[in-house]
PDB file of C-alpha atoms in Angstrom:
ATOM      1  CA  MET A   1     -14.691  -0.022  -2.791  1.00 87.00           C
ATOM      2  CA  ASN A   2     -12.718  -1.393  -0.032  1.00 87.00           C
ATOM      3  CA  VAL A   3      -9.584  -3.681   0.134  1.00 84.00           C
ATOM      4  CA  MET A   4      -9.099  -5.835   3.269  1.00 85.00           C
ATOM      5  CA  VAL A   5      -5.344  -6.042   4.307  1.00 81.00           C
ATOM      6  CA  ARG A   6      -3.820  -7.985   7.259  1.00 80.00           C
ATOM      7  CA  SER A   7      -1.243  -6.634   9.101  1.00 72.00           C
ATOM      8  CA  VAL A   8       0.640  -7.689  12.371  1.00 74.00           C
ATOM      9  CA  ASP A   9      -1.789  -5.435  14.350  1.00 73.00           C
ATOM     10  CA  GLY A  10      -4.870  -7.084  12.653  1.00 78.00           C
ATOM     11  CA  ALA A  11      -7.032  -6.325   9.665  1.00 82.00           C
ATOM     12  CA  VAL A  12      -7.273  -3.152   7.812  1.00 78.00           C
ATOM     13  CA  SER A  13      -9.696  -1.859   5.292  1.00 83.00           C
ATOM     14  CA  LEU A  14      -8.298   0.266   2.717  1.00 82.00           C
ATOM     15  CA  GLN A  15     -10.846   2.690   0.495  1.00 86.00           C
ATOM     16  CA  VAL A  16      -9.626   2.510  -3.222  1.00 85.00           C
ATOM     17  CA  ASP A  17     -11.012   4.057  -6.332  1.00 89.00           C
ATOM     18  CA  GLU A  18     -11.051   0.763  -8.191  1.00 86.00           C
ATOM     19  CA  ILE A  19      -9.482  -2.760  -8.204  1.00 83.00           C
ATOM     20  CA  GLY A  20      -7.857  -3.877 -11.215  1.00 81.00           C
ATOM     21  CA  ASP A  21      -6.398  -7.085 -12.235  1.00 80.00           C
ATOM     22  CA  VAL A  22      -4.439  -9.288  -9.802  1.00 82.00           C
ATOM     23  CA  VAL A  23      -0.994  -9.830 -10.900  1.00 81.00           C
ATOM     24  CA  GLU A  24       1.862 -11.624  -9.495  1.00 83.00           C
ATOM     25  CA  VAL A  25       5.420 -10.060 -10.063  1.00 82.00           C
ATOM     26  CA  GLU A  26       8.875 -11.092  -9.269  1.00 82.00           C
ATOM     27  CA  GLU A  27      10.330  -8.662  -6.700  1.00 81.00           C
ATOM     28  CA  SER A  28      13.618  -8.838  -8.270  1.00 84.00           C
ATOM     29  CA  ILE A  29      12.212  -6.760 -11.251  1.00 83.00           C
ATOM     30  CA  PHE A  30      10.983  -3.960  -9.080  1.00 86.00           C
ATOM     31  CA  GLU A  31      12.404  -0.613  -9.727  1.00 90.00           C
ATOM     32  CA  PRO A  32      12.748   2.094  -7.155  1.00 90.00           C
ATOM     33  CA  PRO A  33       9.870   4.613  -6.621  1.00 87.00           C
ATOM     34  CA  PRO A  34      10.035   7.433  -9.005  1.00 83.00           C
ATOM     35  CA  GLU A  35      11.773  10.762  -7.975  1.00 87.00           C
ATOM     36  CA  THR A  36       8.596  12.567  -9.169  1.00 88.00           C
ATOM     37  CA  LEU A  37       6.948  11.046  -6.188  1.00 86.00           C
ATOM     38  CA  ARG A  38       6.895  13.134  -3.014  1.00 89.00           C
ATOM     39  CA  ALA A  39       9.366  11.951  -0.365  1.00 88.00           C
ATOM     40  CA  SER A  40       6.545  11.195   2.069  1.00 83.00           C
ATOM     41  CA  LEU A  41       5.047   8.774  -0.521  1.00 86.00           C
ATOM     42  CA  ARG A  42       8.492   7.240  -1.749  1.00 87.00           C
ATOM     43  CA  VAL A  43       9.057   5.838   1.879  1.00 88.00           C
ATOM     44  CA  ILE A  44       5.856   3.784   1.712  1.00 90.00           C
ATOM     45  CA  ILE A  45       6.246   2.410  -1.530  1.00 90.00           C
ATOM     46  CA  LEU A  46       8.501  -0.923  -1.912  1.00 87.00           C
ATOM     47  CA  GLY A  47       8.886  -0.447  -5.439  1.00 89.00           C
ATOM     48  CA  ILE A  48       7.452  -0.375  -8.899  1.00 90.00           C
ATOM     49  CA  HIS A  49       6.583  -2.483 -11.843  1.00 89.00           C
ATOM     50  CA  LYS A  50       5.974  -1.253 -15.248  1.00 86.00           C
ATOM     51  CA  LEU A  51       2.615  -2.695 -17.002  1.00 83.00           C
ATOM     52  CA  ASN A  52       1.569  -1.614 -20.446  1.00 83.00           C
ATOM     53  CA  GLY A  53       1.661   2.130 -20.135  1.00 83.00           C
ATOM     54  CA  ARG A  54       0.942   2.002 -16.248  1.00 82.00           C
ATOM     55  CA  LEU A  55       2.998   1.699 -13.245  1.00 81.00           C
ATOM     56  CA  LEU A  56       2.186  -0.849 -10.588  1.00 86.00           C
ATOM     57  CA  HIS A  57       3.229   0.797  -7.132  1.00 85.00           C
ATOM     58  CA  VAL A  58       3.761  -1.850  -4.303  1.00 87.00           C
ATOM     59  CA  LEU A  59       2.802  -0.252  -1.101  1.00 85.00           C
ATOM     60  CA  ASP A  60       4.434  -1.364   2.328  1.00 85.00           C
ATOM     61  CA  ILE A  61       1.225  -1.825   4.361  1.00 80.00           C
ATOM     62  CA  GLU A  62       3.006  -1.669   7.488  1.00 79.00           C
ATOM     63  CA  LYS A  63       4.826   1.746   6.889  1.00 83.00           C
ATOM     64  CA  ALA A  64       1.706   3.294   5.610  1.00 80.00           C
ATOM     65  CA  TRP A  65      -0.249   2.265   8.729  1.00 75.00           C
ATOM     66  CA  GLN A  66       2.561   3.658  10.890  1.00 76.00           C
ATOM     67  CA  ILE A  67       2.393   6.915   9.632  1.00 74.00           C
ATOM     68  CA  MET A  68      -1.153   7.322   9.310  1.00 68.00           C
ATOM     69  CA  ASP A  69      -2.788   9.328  12.228  1.00 58.00           C
ATOM     70  CA  VAL A  70      -5.315   6.658  13.209  1.00 55.00           C
ATOM     71  CA  PRO A  71      -6.564   6.407  16.809  1.00 55.00           C
ATOM     72  CA  GLU A  72      -6.764   3.315  18.690  1.00 54.00           C
ATOM     73  CA  PRO A  73     -10.455   2.032  18.558  1.00 53.00           C
ATOM     74  CA  ALA A  74     -12.431   2.945  21.690  1.00 53.00           C
ATOM     75  CA  SER A  75     -13.457   0.165  23.791  1.00 51.00           C
ATOM     76  CA  ILE A  76     -17.008  -0.908  23.602  1.00 49.00           C
ATOM     77  CA  PRO A  77     -18.604  -0.695  27.051  1.00 52.00           C
ATOM     78  CA  ARG A  78     -20.337  -3.741  28.066  1.00 48.00           C
TER      79      ARG A  78
END
């Protein structure tokens, strides 16, 4: 399953295991990422929100895109 995300560089498709409910939460109630996450993951998490027995991790897509080793698309010959 894929999720399309818009970034300043264009649309990005992210492959995900599943898509849950869409929820809106106030940024003011976010908590910092847990210390149990690797440092390399904590830098791309904006914050977490506690849900019923689960954690919602809010991904900073711009930072995630910057650290990914994604080559530029090749130009299409005409």
